[in-house]
Amino acid sequence: MTTLTTPRHFGDRMDEAIQRSGSVICVGLDPRPDQLPPRLRVQDPKNRRELAKAYETFCLGIIDAIAGRAGVIKPQAAFFEELGPDGMAALGSVIRYGTRKGLLVILDGKRNDIGTTAEAYARAFIGPESAWGCDALTVSPYLGQDSIEPFVKRCDEVAGGLFVLVKTSNPGSGFLQDQVAGEKKIYLRVAELVTSLNATRLGASGYGPVGSVVGATYPEQLHELRAAMPTSPILIPGFGAQGGSASDVAGGFDTRGRGAIVNSSRHIIFAYDRPEFRGKFGDDHWQAAADAAVQEMNDQLNAVRSITEHA
Amino acid sequence: MTTLTTPRHFGDRMDEAIQRSGSVICVGLDPRPDQLPPRLRVQDPKNRRELAKAYETFCLGIIDAIAGRAGVIKPQAAFFEELGPDGMAALGSVIRYGTRKGLLVILDGKRNDIGTTAEAYARAFIGPESAWGCDALTVSPYLGQDSIEPFVKRCDEVAGGLFVLVKTSNPGSGFLQDQVAGEKKIYLRVAELVTSLNATRLGASGYGPVGSVVGATYPEQLHELRAAMPTSPILIPGFGAQGGSASDVAGGFDTRGRGAIVNSSRHIIFAYDRPEFRGKFGDDHWQAAADAAVQEMNDQLNAVRSITEHA
C-alpha cells in the first residue's frame, strides 16, 4: 500500500536502519578543536569561520567512513552553536550530507519550550522540508506533556521522530529524575508519557515515533525502562568514554535484538587518537580508524543482542 | 574599587538595568511571519533568507523603539532557528544590536546537556567574547545539578547570568514541576538548588548570577518562590497574551520593587495590531505602538511594585 510519496513512519525507519546496516550504533558527531586530526586543526581556534569549515570537513569525512557500517548519526548542536552562525551553517551541511548518504540523522539539541514556541522548534528541525532537515530531535520533558505534544504532532505530519530525555547518563541525573513522587520515580512518569504518546502511533515494526533517551551508565534502569516503554525506540548514550559497556546496554534491546541504538562519539570519531589504535593508524588515517572503531563496536554490541532477522 | 576592565556582576547589572530604565520589563523578541507589520512581510514565507532579513529589520526596529523605556530584551531562539542558518545570522545581529544599545540580552534557548557539552553551550552563548555574546541564557534543569554547574562556572568567568526553569507558565507545567517528592515539590527542589548556587556569588545588589524562570500564570507559586529564592533574579513570562496581570506578578518583586523582570512579547512587539492600538497607530507606526505598549506596561507594573530608589 505504500507509495513513493508517502513518508515512512519514523519507528519503522529506525528499525529498518538497524536491520539494513546490521548495526545498532549511533555515531555521535561532537567535533572539538583540539581533538581534530592534526591536518584539520586550525592555527587560531578563535577563528570561528575556519574552525567551522574544519568541523564540516571532519564530520563529512566521518560520515563517509562509517556510512556502510552504521545507520544513524547524531550531531551535537552545542559544538556547532559554539562557533556562532558559521558553526550553524556547518551543522546544516553535515545534516544534509548525512541524509544524502542514507543515514538517519538525530539532532541532539535537547530543545523544548511551551505552546507555539515548541511548535517553532518542531518545524525548525523535524522533517525533510524543515530548515535543518533532521529525521528526529532530542527533547527535554521538564515543561510537561503539553510541551512535548507539539513535537509529536509535527512527527505525525512529516513522519519524523523525537527522543525524550527519560534517564540521562550523567552522574547527577538522579537529582530530579530519581525523585519518587506518588510512589513513582520521575523518570518512570516520563516513560509512561512516552508510552501513551506512542499508543496510537505504532508502525509495522511495533515502534512509535516517540523515542526516549536512557543512559548506558544505568543498566538496571535501562532494563526497567525497556519494559515500561516497549514501543519506544531508545537512544542510549554513555557507552565507551562515559563508562557504559556492551553488557550494560544489553537490556535496551527487544527480543529480536532491535528497538535501541547505542551512541558513541569520541571513541569512534577520534579513534585515531586512542592508544590501542595509534599503532595501527597514523594521524592521516583517522577515517580508517573510525571505520575500525565502528567495526569493533558492532562486534561488541551484536554479541550481546539476539539477532533474529537480517534484511 | 571597580575598574573599567572588570566585568560587572550579572545580578548587579540586572538590578542596575531596572533602576536605570525605571522599568521591570523584558521585551521578548518572538518574530513571526504573519504578524510582521505589513510593509516588512515577505511575499514567500518559505524564502528563509528574505524572512530572516525581515526578522532582523523588525527586531532592530523594536530595539530602537523600546531602548529608552526598558532595560532587557529576550530573543526567542526557536523563531530564528526555524529559518535555518540565515535565521541564526539574523539572531546574531539582533543580539549584537541590543548590546550596542545598552540593553541586557537574555537568550531564551532553554538549553542544557551534560558535562563538556553543557560547557560548550555556556561558552557558545554567555559573555561578550562568546560567539553569540549574550548576557544570559535560559537553562532547563531536568538533567540535574551537574548539568547546571558548567553554566554557573562560565558565569563566574565572564560575569554572565543564567535563568533556570523553575515553574513555567504553561497549563501543563505541573506534570513534573508540581510532583511532590520527599514532601517537597520538584519546582521547590530546583529553587533550593538555585539559592544554594547563588550563596557564594552575591553581588552588591544582593542578587546572584543564577536567575530563575517563574510564570506569571502561577501567582501563588511566584510568592512562594520569591521567598525560597531571595537572591535569584526572577524572569517572569506569561504576562499579557498568556493571561498574567500586573497584580499576578506583584509577588515576584523584592521589598524595593526590584529583583524580577516581567516578559512580554506579542503584546509589545505586535502592539500595532492590538485592537485598542489600531485606531491610534497605523500599520506603519509599529515602532510607536511598541513604545506606547511599553509605556502602558511600565505604568501597570510600576503601580504594583514599591519603588524605593531611583538612579
Coordinates of C-alpha atoms in Angstrom, one line a residue:
Chain A
M1 CA 0.0 0.0 0.0
T2 CA 3.0 2.3 0.4
T3 CA 3.7 4.7 -2.4
L4 CA 6.9 6.5 -3.0
T5 CA 5.4 9.8 -1.9
T6 CA 4.1 8.5 1.4
P7 CA 6.7 9.5 4.1
R8 CA 7.7 6.4 6.1
H9 CA 7.0 6.1 9.8
F10 CA 10.0 7.0 12.0
G11 CA 9.7 4.0 14.2
D12 CA 9.8 1.8 11.1
R13 CA 12.7 3.8 9.6
M14 CA 14.8 3.3 12.7
D15 CA 14.0 -0.4 12.7
E16 CA 14.9 -0.6 9.1
A17 CA 18.2 1.3 9.6
I18 CA 19.2 -1.2 12.2
Q19 CA 18.4 -4.2 10.0
R20 CA 19.9 -2.7 6.8
S21 CA 23.2 -1.8 8.5
G22 CA 23.3 -4.8 10.8
S23 CA 24.3 -2.3 13.4
V24 CA 22.7 -0.6 16.5
I25 CA 25.4 2.1 16.5
C26 CA 24.5 5.8 16.5
V27 CA 27.7 7.8 15.7
G28 CA 27.8 11.0 17.7
L29 CA 29.3 13.9 15.8
D30 CA 30.9 16.0 18.6
P31 CA 33.7 17.9 17.0
R32 CA 36.2 19.6 19.2
P33 CA 39.1 21.9 18.1
D34 CA 41.9 20.2 19.9
Q35 CA 40.9 16.6 19.0
L36 CA 40.6 17.1 15.3
P37 CA 43.2 15.1 13.3
P38 CA 46.3 17.3 13.1
R39 CA 46.0 18.1 9.4
L40 CA 42.5 19.5 10.0
R41 CA 43.3 21.6 13.1
V42 CA 43.2 25.4 12.6
Q43 CA 46.1 27.7 13.7
D44 CA 43.8 30.0 15.6
P45 CA 40.9 28.2 17.2
K46 CA 39.3 31.7 17.8
N47 CA 38.8 32.0 14.1
R48 CA 35.3 30.6 14.2
R49 CA 34.9 30.6 10.4
E50 CA 38.0 28.5 9.8
L51 CA 37.1 26.1 12.7
A52 CA 33.6 25.7 11.4
K53 CA 35.0 24.7 8.0
A54 CA 37.3 22.2 9.7
Y55 CA 34.3 20.8 11.6
E56 CA 32.4 20.4 8.4
T57 CA 35.3 18.7 6.6
F58 CA 35.9 16.4 9.6
C59 CA 32.2 15.4 10.0
L60 CA 31.7 14.8 6.3
G61 CA 34.8 12.6 6.4
I62 CA 33.5 10.6 9.4
I63 CA 30.1 10.2 7.6
D64 CA 32.0 8.8 4.6
A65 CA 34.0 6.5 6.8
I66 CA 31.0 5.0 8.8
A67 CA 28.1 5.1 6.4
G68 CA 28.4 1.5 5.4
R69 CA 28.6 0.1 8.9
A70 CA 26.2 2.3 11.0
G71 CA 22.7 3.6 10.2
V72 CA 22.3 6.6 12.4
I73 CA 24.3 9.8 13.2
K74 CA 23.7 12.3 16.0
P75 CA 25.3 15.7 15.5
Q76 CA 25.6 17.5 18.9
A77 CA 24.2 21.0 18.4
A78 CA 26.2 22.6 21.2
F79 CA 29.6 22.2 19.5
F80 CA 28.3 23.9 16.3
E81 CA 26.4 26.6 18.2
E82 CA 29.7 27.4 20.0
L83 CA 31.0 28.7 16.6
G84 CA 28.1 31.1 16.1
P85 CA 26.4 31.5 12.7
D86 CA 29.3 29.9 10.9
G87 CA 29.0 26.8 13.0
M88 CA 25.3 26.6 12.3
A89 CA 26.0 26.7 8.6
A90 CA 28.4 23.8 9.0
L91 CA 25.8 21.9 11.0
G92 CA 23.3 22.4 8.2
S93 CA 25.8 21.0 5.8
V94 CA 26.6 18.0 8.0
I95 CA 22.9 17.1 8.4
R96 CA 22.2 17.3 4.6
Y97 CA 25.3 15.2 3.8
G98 CA 24.2 12.5 6.3
T99 CA 20.8 12.4 4.8
R100 CA 22.2 12.2 1.3
K101 CA 24.3 9.2 2.4
G102 CA 21.2 7.4 3.6
L103 CA 21.8 7.8 7.3
L104 CA 19.1 8.7 9.9
V105 CA 20.0 12.0 11.4
I106 CA 19.1 12.7 15.0
L107 CA 20.0 16.3 16.1
D108 CA 21.0 16.3 19.7
G109 CA 19.6 19.7 20.8
K110 CA 17.6 18.8 23.9
R111 CA 15.2 21.6 22.9
N112 CA 11.9 22.4 24.4
D113 CA 9.5 25.3 25.2
I114 CA 5.8 25.9 25.5
G115 CA 3.0 26.1 23.1
T116 CA 3.7 27.9 19.8
T117 CA 7.4 28.1 20.6
A118 CA 7.6 24.3 20.9
E119 CA 5.8 24.2 17.5
A120 CA 8.5 26.5 16.1
Y121 CA 11.3 24.2 17.3
A122 CA 9.5 21.2 15.9
R123 CA 9.0 23.0 12.5
A124 CA 12.7 24.1 12.6
F125 CA 14.3 20.7 12.9
I126 CA 12.0 17.8 12.1
G127 CA 11.3 16.6 8.6
P128 CA 12.9 16.9 5.2
E129 CA 11.1 20.2 4.5
S130 CA 12.3 21.9 7.7
A131 CA 15.1 24.3 7.7
W132 CA 17.6 21.8 9.2
G133 CA 16.0 18.7 7.7
C134 CA 16.6 16.2 10.6
D135 CA 14.8 12.9 11.0
A136 CA 14.5 13.4 14.7
L137 CA 15.4 15.7 17.6
T138 CA 16.1 15.2 21.3
V139 CA 13.6 16.9 23.6
S140 CA 13.6 17.7 27.3
P141 CA 10.5 17.0 29.3
Y142 CA 10.7 19.4 32.3
L143 CA 8.0 21.7 30.9
G144 CA 5.4 18.9 30.8
Q145 CA 3.2 16.9 28.5
D146 CA 1.8 20.0 26.7
S147 CA 5.4 20.9 25.7
I148 CA 6.0 17.5 24.2
E149 CA 2.8 17.3 22.2
P150 CA 3.7 19.9 19.5
F151 CA 6.7 17.8 18.6
V152 CA 4.6 14.6 18.4
K153 CA 2.1 16.5 16.2
R154 CA 4.9 17.6 13.9
C155 CA 6.2 14.0 13.8
D156 CA 2.7 12.8 12.7
E157 CA 2.8 15.4 9.8
V158 CA 6.2 14.6 8.5
A159 CA 6.9 11.1 9.7
G160 CA 9.6 12.4 11.9
G161 CA 10.8 11.3 15.4
L162 CA 11.7 12.7 18.7
F163 CA 13.7 11.4 21.6
V164 CA 12.5 12.5 25.0
L165 CA 15.1 12.6 27.8
V166 CA 14.0 10.0 30.4
K167 CA 17.0 8.9 32.4
T168 CA 20.2 10.6 31.3
S169 CA 23.7 9.2 31.6
N170 CA 25.3 11.8 33.8
P171 CA 26.3 11.1 37.5
G172 CA 23.8 13.7 38.8
S173 CA 20.8 12.7 36.7
G174 CA 19.0 11.4 39.8
F175 CA 18.7 15.0 41.2
L176 CA 15.2 15.3 39.6
Q177 CA 14.8 12.1 37.6
D178 CA 15.1 9.6 40.5
Q179 CA 12.8 11.6 42.8
V180 CA 9.9 9.5 44.0
A181 CA 6.5 11.2 43.7
G182 CA 3.3 9.2 44.4
E183 CA 5.4 6.0 44.7
K184 CA 6.7 6.6 41.2
K185 CA 10.1 7.9 40.1
I186 CA 10.0 10.9 37.9
Y187 CA 11.8 9.1 35.1
L188 CA 9.1 6.5 35.1
R189 CA 6.4 9.2 34.9
V190 CA 8.1 10.5 31.8
A191 CA 8.4 6.9 30.4
E192 CA 4.7 6.4 30.8
L193 CA 4.0 9.6 28.9
V194 CA 6.2 8.3 26.1
T195 CA 4.4 5.0 26.0
S196 CA 1.0 6.7 26.0
L197 CA 2.0 9.1 23.2
N198 CA 3.1 6.1 21.1
A199 CA 0.0 4.0 21.7
T200 CA -2.0 5.3 18.7
R201 CA 1.1 5.8 16.5
L202 CA 2.7 2.4 16.1
G203 CA 4.4 1.4 12.9
A204 CA 4.6 -2.0 11.3
S205 CA 7.8 -2.5 13.4
G206 CA 5.9 -2.2 16.6
Y207 CA 7.6 1.1 17.4
G208 CA 6.2 4.6 17.6
P209 CA 7.8 7.9 16.7
V210 CA 8.4 8.9 20.3
G211 CA 11.8 7.7 21.2
S212 CA 13.5 8.1 24.6
V213 CA 17.0 8.7 26.0
V214 CA 18.3 6.3 28.6
G215 CA 21.9 6.2 29.7
A216 CA 24.2 3.2 29.3
T217 CA 25.5 4.1 32.7
Y218 CA 22.3 3.0 34.4
P219 CA 21.9 -0.6 33.2
E220 CA 19.2 -1.5 35.8
Q221 CA 17.0 1.4 34.9
L222 CA 17.6 0.6 31.2
H223 CA 16.0 -2.8 31.8
E224 CA 13.2 -1.3 33.8
L225 CA 12.6 1.4 31.1
R226 CA 12.7 -1.1 28.2
A227 CA 9.8 -2.9 29.9
A228 CA 8.0 0.4 30.7
M229 CA 8.4 1.6 27.1
P230 CA 8.0 -1.4 24.9
T231 CA 7.1 0.7 21.9
S232 CA 9.7 3.4 22.2
P233 CA 12.9 3.5 20.2
I234 CA 15.6 4.0 22.8
L235 CA 18.7 6.1 22.2
I236 CA 21.4 5.0 24.7
P237 CA 24.2 7.5 25.3
G238 CA 27.1 6.9 27.8
F239 CA 28.8 4.0 26.0
G240 CA 32.6 3.9 25.9
A241 CA 34.1 7.2 27.1
Q242 CA 31.4 7.6 29.8
G243 CA 31.9 4.1 31.1
G244 CA 29.0 2.0 29.7
S245 CA 29.9 -1.4 28.3
A246 CA 28.1 -3.8 25.8
S247 CA 26.7 -5.8 28.7
D248 CA 25.4 -2.6 30.3
V249 CA 23.3 -1.8 27.2
A250 CA 22.0 -5.3 26.5
G251 CA 18.8 -4.6 28.5
G252 CA 17.9 -1.9 26.0
F253 CA 17.2 -4.3 23.1
D254 CA 13.9 -6.1 22.4
T255 CA 13.8 -9.9 22.0
R256 CA 14.8 -9.5 18.3
G257 CA 17.9 -7.5 19.3
R258 CA 16.5 -4.3 18.0
G259 CA 14.5 -1.3 19.3
A260 CA 17.5 0.6 20.6
I261 CA 20.6 2.4 19.3
V262 CA 23.8 3.0 21.2
N263 CA 25.6 6.2 20.8
S264 CA 29.3 6.6 20.8
S265 CA 31.0 9.9 19.9
R266 CA 34.7 10.3 21.0
H267 CA 35.5 6.6 20.9
I268 CA 34.6 6.5 17.2
I269 CA 35.2 9.9 15.7
F270 CA 38.6 10.4 17.5
A271 CA 39.5 6.7 17.3
Y272 CA 42.8 7.7 15.5
D273 CA 43.9 9.1 18.9
R274 CA 43.0 6.0 21.0
P275 CA 46.2 4.4 22.4
E276 CA 45.2 0.9 21.1
F277 CA 44.6 2.4 17.6
R278 CA 47.6 4.7 17.4
G279 CA 50.0 1.9 16.3
K280 CA 47.7 0.7 13.5
F281 CA 46.5 4.0 12.1
G282 CA 48.6 7.2 11.7
D283 CA 47.1 10.6 12.2
D284 CA 46.2 10.8 8.5
H285 CA 44.2 7.6 8.7
W286 CA 41.5 9.0 11.0
Q287 CA 38.8 7.8 8.7
A288 CA 40.1 4.2 8.7
A289 CA 40.4 4.4 12.4
A290 CA 36.8 5.5 12.8
D291 CA 35.7 2.7 10.5
A292 CA 37.7 0.2 12.6
A293 CA 36.2 1.6 15.8
V294 CA 32.7 1.1 14.4
Q295 CA 33.5 -2.5 13.4
E296 CA 34.8 -3.2 16.8
M297 CA 31.8 -1.7 18.5
N298 CA 29.4 -3.5 16.1
D299 CA 31.1 -6.8 17.1
Q300 CA 30.7 -6.0 20.8
L301 CA 27.1 -5.0 20.5
N302 CA 26.0 -7.7 18.1
A303 CA 27.4 -10.3 20.5
V304 CA 25.0 -9.1 23.3
R305 CA 21.9 -8.7 21.3
S306 CA 20.0 -11.7 19.9
I307 CA 19.6 -11.0 16.2
T308 CA 16.7 -13.0 14.8
E309 CA 16.4 -11.4 11.3
H310 CA 18.6 -9.7 8.8
A311 CA 17.5 -7.7 5.8
Chain B
M1 CA 37.2 49.6 43.5
T2 CA 35.6 48.7 40.2
T3 CA 37.7 49.5 37.1
L4 CA 36.6 49.7 33.5
T5 CA 38.1 46.3 32.7
T6 CA 36.4 44.4 35.5
P7 CA 33.3 42.7 34.1
R8 CA 30.4 43.6 36.3
H9 CA 28.4 41.0 38.2
F10 CA 25.3 39.9 36.4
G11 CA 23.0 40.2 39.4
D12 CA 24.1 43.8 39.8
R13 CA 23.8 44.5 36.1
M14 CA 20.2 43.3 36.1
D15 CA 19.5 45.4 39.2
E16 CA 21.1 48.4 37.6
A17 CA 19.2 47.9 34.3
I18 CA 15.9 48.0 36.3
Q19 CA 16.9 51.2 38.2
R20 CA 18.4 53.0 35.1
S21 CA 15.4 52.3 32.9
G22 CA 12.8 52.7 35.8
S23 CA 11.3 49.5 34.2
V24 CA 11.0 45.9 35.1
I25 CA 10.0 44.9 31.5
C26 CA 11.8 42.3 29.5
V27 CA 10.8 42.7 25.8
G28 CA 10.5 39.3 24.2
L29 CA 11.6 39.2 20.6
D30 CA 9.5 36.5 19.1
P31 CA 9.1 37.4 15.4
R32 CA 6.5 35.5 13.3
P33 CA 6.0 35.8 9.6
D34 CA 2.3 36.6 9.6
Q35 CA 2.4 39.1 12.4
L36 CA 5.1 41.3 11.0
P37 CA 4.0 44.8 10.1
P38 CA 2.6 44.6 6.5
R39 CA 5.5 46.5 4.9
L40 CA 8.0 44.0 6.4
R41 CA 6.2 40.9 5.4
V42 CA 7.8 38.8 2.7
Q43 CA 5.9 37.5 -0.4
D44 CA 7.0 34.0 0.1
P45 CA 7.4 33.0 3.8
K46 CA 9.3 29.8 2.6
N47 CA 12.1 32.1 1.4
R48 CA 14.0 31.8 4.6
R49 CA 16.7 34.2 3.6
E50 CA 14.2 37.0 2.9
L51 CA 12.3 36.2 6.0
A52 CA 15.4 36.2 8.2
K53 CA 16.2 39.7 6.8
A54 CA 12.7 40.8 7.7
Y55 CA 13.1 39.5 11.2
E56 CA 16.3 41.3 11.6
T57 CA 14.9 44.6 10.4
F58 CA 11.9 44.2 12.6
C59 CA 13.8 43.3 15.8
L60 CA 16.3 46.1 15.3
G61 CA 13.4 48.5 14.9
I62 CA 11.8 47.2 18.0
I63 CA 15.0 47.6 19.9
D64 CA 15.2 51.2 18.7
A65 CA 11.7 51.8 19.8
I66 CA 12.0 50.4 23.3
A67 CA 15.6 51.0 24.3
G68 CA 14.8 54.2 26.3
R69 CA 12.0 52.6 28.3
A70 CA 13.0 49.0 29.0
G71 CA 16.4 47.6 30.1
V72 CA 16.2 44.0 29.0
I73 CA 15.4 42.0 25.8
K74 CA 14.9 38.3 25.3
P75 CA 15.2 37.0 21.8
Q76 CA 13.5 33.6 21.5
A77 CA 15.9 31.2 19.8
A78 CA 13.2 28.9 18.3
F79 CA 11.9 31.5 15.9
F80 CA 15.3 32.2 14.5
E81 CA 16.3 28.6 14.4
E82 CA 13.2 27.9 12.4
L83 CA 14.8 29.8 9.5
G84 CA 18.0 27.7 9.5
P85 CA 21.5 29.2 9.2
D86 CA 20.1 32.5 7.8
G87 CA 17.9 32.8 10.9
M88 CA 20.9 32.3 13.1
A89 CA 22.8 35.0 11.3
A90 CA 19.8 37.3 12.0
L91 CA 19.8 36.3 15.6
G92 CA 23.5 37.1 16.0
S93 CA 22.8 40.6 14.5
V94 CA 19.9 41.2 16.9
I95 CA 21.9 40.2 19.9
R96 CA 24.8 42.5 18.9
Y97 CA 22.5 45.4 18.3
G98 CA 20.7 45.0 21.6
T99 CA 24.1 45.0 23.4
R100 CA 25.2 48.1 21.5
K101 CA 22.1 49.9 22.6
G102 CA 22.9 49.2 26.2
L103 CA 20.3 46.5 26.8
L104 CA 20.8 43.4 28.7
V105 CA 20.3 40.4 26.4
I106 CA 18.9 37.1 27.6
L107 CA 18.7 34.4 25.0
D108 CA 15.7 32.2 25.5
G109 CA 17.1 28.9 24.4
K110 CA 16.2 26.6 27.3
R111 CA 19.5 24.8 26.6
N112 CA 21.1 22.1 28.6
D113 CA 23.2 18.9 28.4
I114 CA 25.8 17.0 30.4
G115 CA 29.4 17.7 31.3
T116 CA 31.5 19.1 28.5
T117 CA 28.5 19.6 26.3
A118 CA 27.0 21.9 28.8
E119 CA 30.3 23.7 28.9
A120 CA 30.1 24.1 25.1
Y121 CA 26.6 25.7 25.4
A122 CA 27.8 28.0 28.1
R123 CA 30.8 29.1 26.1
A124 CA 28.6 29.5 23.0
F125 CA 26.2 31.9 24.4
I126 CA 27.3 33.6 27.7
G127 CA 29.6 36.6 27.8
P128 CA 30.8 39.3 25.4
E129 CA 33.6 37.1 24.0
S130 CA 31.3 34.2 23.2
A131 CA 30.1 33.6 19.6
W132 CA 26.7 34.9 20.3
G133 CA 27.6 37.4 23.0
C134 CA 24.6 37.2 25.3
D135 CA 24.4 38.4 28.9
A136 CA 22.5 35.4 30.0
L137 CA 20.8 32.2 28.8
T138 CA 17.7 30.3 29.9
V139 CA 18.6 26.7 31.0
S140 CA 16.5 23.6 31.7
P141 CA 17.2 21.6 34.9
Y142 CA 15.9 18.1 34.0
L143 CA 19.5 16.7 33.8
G144 CA 20.3 17.8 37.3
Q145 CA 22.7 19.9 39.3
D146 CA 25.8 18.7 37.5
S147 CA 24.3 19.9 34.2
I148 CA 23.7 23.4 35.7
E149 CA 27.1 23.9 37.2
P150 CA 29.1 24.3 34.0
F151 CA 26.8 27.3 33.2
V152 CA 27.5 28.8 36.6
K153 CA 31.2 28.3 36.2
R154 CA 31.0 30.2 32.9
C155 CA 29.1 33.0 34.5
D156 CA 31.8 33.3 37.2
E157 CA 34.4 33.7 34.4
V158 CA 32.6 36.3 32.3
A159 CA 30.2 37.9 34.8
G160 CA 27.3 36.4 32.9
G161 CA 24.0 35.1 34.0
L162 CA 21.6 32.1 33.6
F163 CA 17.9 31.7 34.2
V164 CA 17.0 28.2 35.4
L165 CA 13.5 27.0 34.6
V166 CA 11.7 26.6 37.9
K167 CA 7.9 26.9 37.4
T168 CA 7.0 27.5 33.9
S169 CA 3.9 29.4 32.7
N170 CA 2.2 26.7 30.6
P171 CA -1.0 25.0 31.7
G172 CA 0.7 21.6 31.9
S173 CA 3.8 22.7 33.8
G174 CA 2.7 20.7 36.8
F175 CA 3.2 17.4 35.1
L176 CA 6.7 17.2 36.5
Q177 CA 7.2 20.5 38.3
D178 CA 4.4 20.1 40.8
Q179 CA 5.1 16.5 41.7
V180 CA 5.8 16.1 45.4
A181 CA 8.8 14.0 46.3
G182 CA 10.0 13.8 49.9
E183 CA 7.3 16.3 50.9
K184 CA 8.8 18.8 48.5
K185 CA 7.5 19.8 45.1
I186 CA 10.0 19.4 42.3
Y187 CA 10.0 23.1 41.5
L188 CA 11.0 23.9 45.1
R189 CA 13.8 21.4 44.8
V190 CA 15.1 23.3 41.8
A191 CA 14.5 26.6 43.6
E192 CA 16.7 25.4 46.5
L193 CA 19.5 24.5 44.1
V194 CA 19.3 28.0 42.6
T195 CA 19.6 29.5 46.0
S196 CA 22.5 27.3 47.0
L197 CA 24.3 28.2 43.8
N198 CA 23.9 31.9 44.4
A199 CA 25.0 31.7 48.1
T200 CA 28.7 32.3 47.4
R201 CA 28.2 34.6 44.4
L202 CA 26.1 37.6 45.6
G203 CA 26.7 41.0 44.1
A204 CA 26.4 44.3 45.9
S205 CA 22.7 44.3 44.9
G206 CA 22.1 41.2 47.0
Y207 CA 21.5 39.1 43.9
G208 CA 23.5 36.3 42.4
P209 CA 24.0 35.4 38.8
V210 CA 21.7 32.4 38.9
G211 CA 18.3 33.6 37.8
S212 CA 15.1 31.6 37.6
V213 CA 12.0 31.4 35.5
V214 CA 8.6 31.5 37.2
G215 CA 5.4 32.1 35.2
A216 CA 3.0 35.0 35.8
T217 CA 0.2 32.5 35.4
Y218 CA 1.0 31.0 38.8
P219 CA 0.9 33.9 41.3
E220 CA 0.8 31.8 44.4
Q221 CA 3.9 29.9 43.4
L222 CA 5.6 33.1 42.4
H223 CA 5.1 34.4 46.0
E224 CA 6.4 31.1 47.4
L225 CA 9.4 31.1 45.1
R226 CA 10.3 34.7 45.7
A227 CA 10.7 33.7 49.4
A228 CA 12.5 30.5 48.5
M229 CA 15.0 32.3 46.2
P230 CA 15.6 35.7 47.8
T231 CA 18.9 36.1 45.9
S232 CA 17.7 35.0 42.4
P233 CA 16.8 37.4 39.7
I234 CA 13.4 36.1 38.5
L235 CA 12.3 36.2 34.9
I236 CA 8.5 36.1 34.8
P237 CA 7.0 35.1 31.5
G238 CA 3.3 34.7 30.9
F239 CA 2.2 38.3 31.3
G240 CA -0.4 39.7 28.8
A241 CA -1.1 37.3 26.0
Q242 CA -0.8 34.3 28.3
G243 CA -3.1 35.8 30.9
G244 CA -0.9 37.1 33.7
S245 CA -1.8 40.5 35.0
A246 CA 0.2 43.2 37.0
S247 CA -1.3 42.0 40.3
D248 CA -0.3 38.4 39.4
V249 CA 3.4 39.3 39.1
A250 CA 3.5 41.6 42.2
G251 CA 4.7 38.8 44.4
G252 CA 7.9 38.5 42.3
F253 CA 9.5 41.7 43.4
D254 CA 11.5 42.3 46.5
T255 CA 10.6 45.0 49.1
R256 CA 12.4 47.6 47.0
G257 CA 10.3 46.7 43.9
R258 CA 13.1 45.0 42.1
G259 CA 14.7 41.6 41.7
A260 CA 12.4 40.4 38.9
I261 CA 11.7 41.3 35.3
V262 CA 8.4 40.6 33.5
N263 CA 8.5 39.4 29.9
S264 CA 6.0 40.5 27.3
S265 CA 6.5 39.5 23.7
R266 CA 3.4 39.7 21.4
H267 CA 1.7 42.4 23.4
I268 CA 4.6 44.8 22.8
I269 CA 6.2 43.8 19.5
F270 CA 3.0 43.4 17.7
A271 CA 1.2 46.2 19.6
Y272 CA 0.4 47.9 16.3
D273 CA -2.1 45.1 15.7
R274 CA -3.9 45.2 19.1
P275 CA -7.5 46.3 18.6
E276 CA -7.1 49.1 21.2
F277 CA -4.0 50.4 19.4
R278 CA -5.2 50.1 15.9
G279 CA -7.0 53.4 15.9
K280 CA -4.0 55.4 17.3
F281 CA -1.3 53.8 15.2
G282 CA -1.4 52.8 11.6
D283 CA 0.5 49.8 10.3
D284 CA 3.5 51.9 9.5
H285 CA 3.8 53.1 13.1
W286 CA 4.6 49.8 14.6
Q287 CA 7.5 51.3 16.4
A288 CA 5.4 54.0 18.1
A289 CA 2.9 51.3 19.0
A290 CA 5.6 49.2 20.7
D291 CA 6.8 52.3 22.5
A292 CA 3.3 53.0 23.7
A293 CA 2.8 49.4 24.8
V294 CA 5.9 49.5 26.9
Q295 CA 4.8 52.8 28.5
E296 CA 1.5 51.3 29.3
M297 CA 3.0 48.1 30.8
N298 CA 5.6 50.2 32.7
D299 CA 2.7 52.1 34.3
Q300 CA 0.9 48.9 35.2
L301 CA 3.9 47.3 36.7
N302 CA 5.3 50.3 38.5
A303 CA 1.9 50.7 40.2
V304 CA 2.2 47.3 41.8
R305 CA 5.8 47.4 42.9
S306 CA 7.1 49.6 45.7
I307 CA 9.9 51.6 44.2
T308 CA 12.2 52.9 46.9
E309 CA 15.1 54.2 44.9
H310 CA 15.8 55.6 41.5
A311 CA 19.2 56.0 39.9

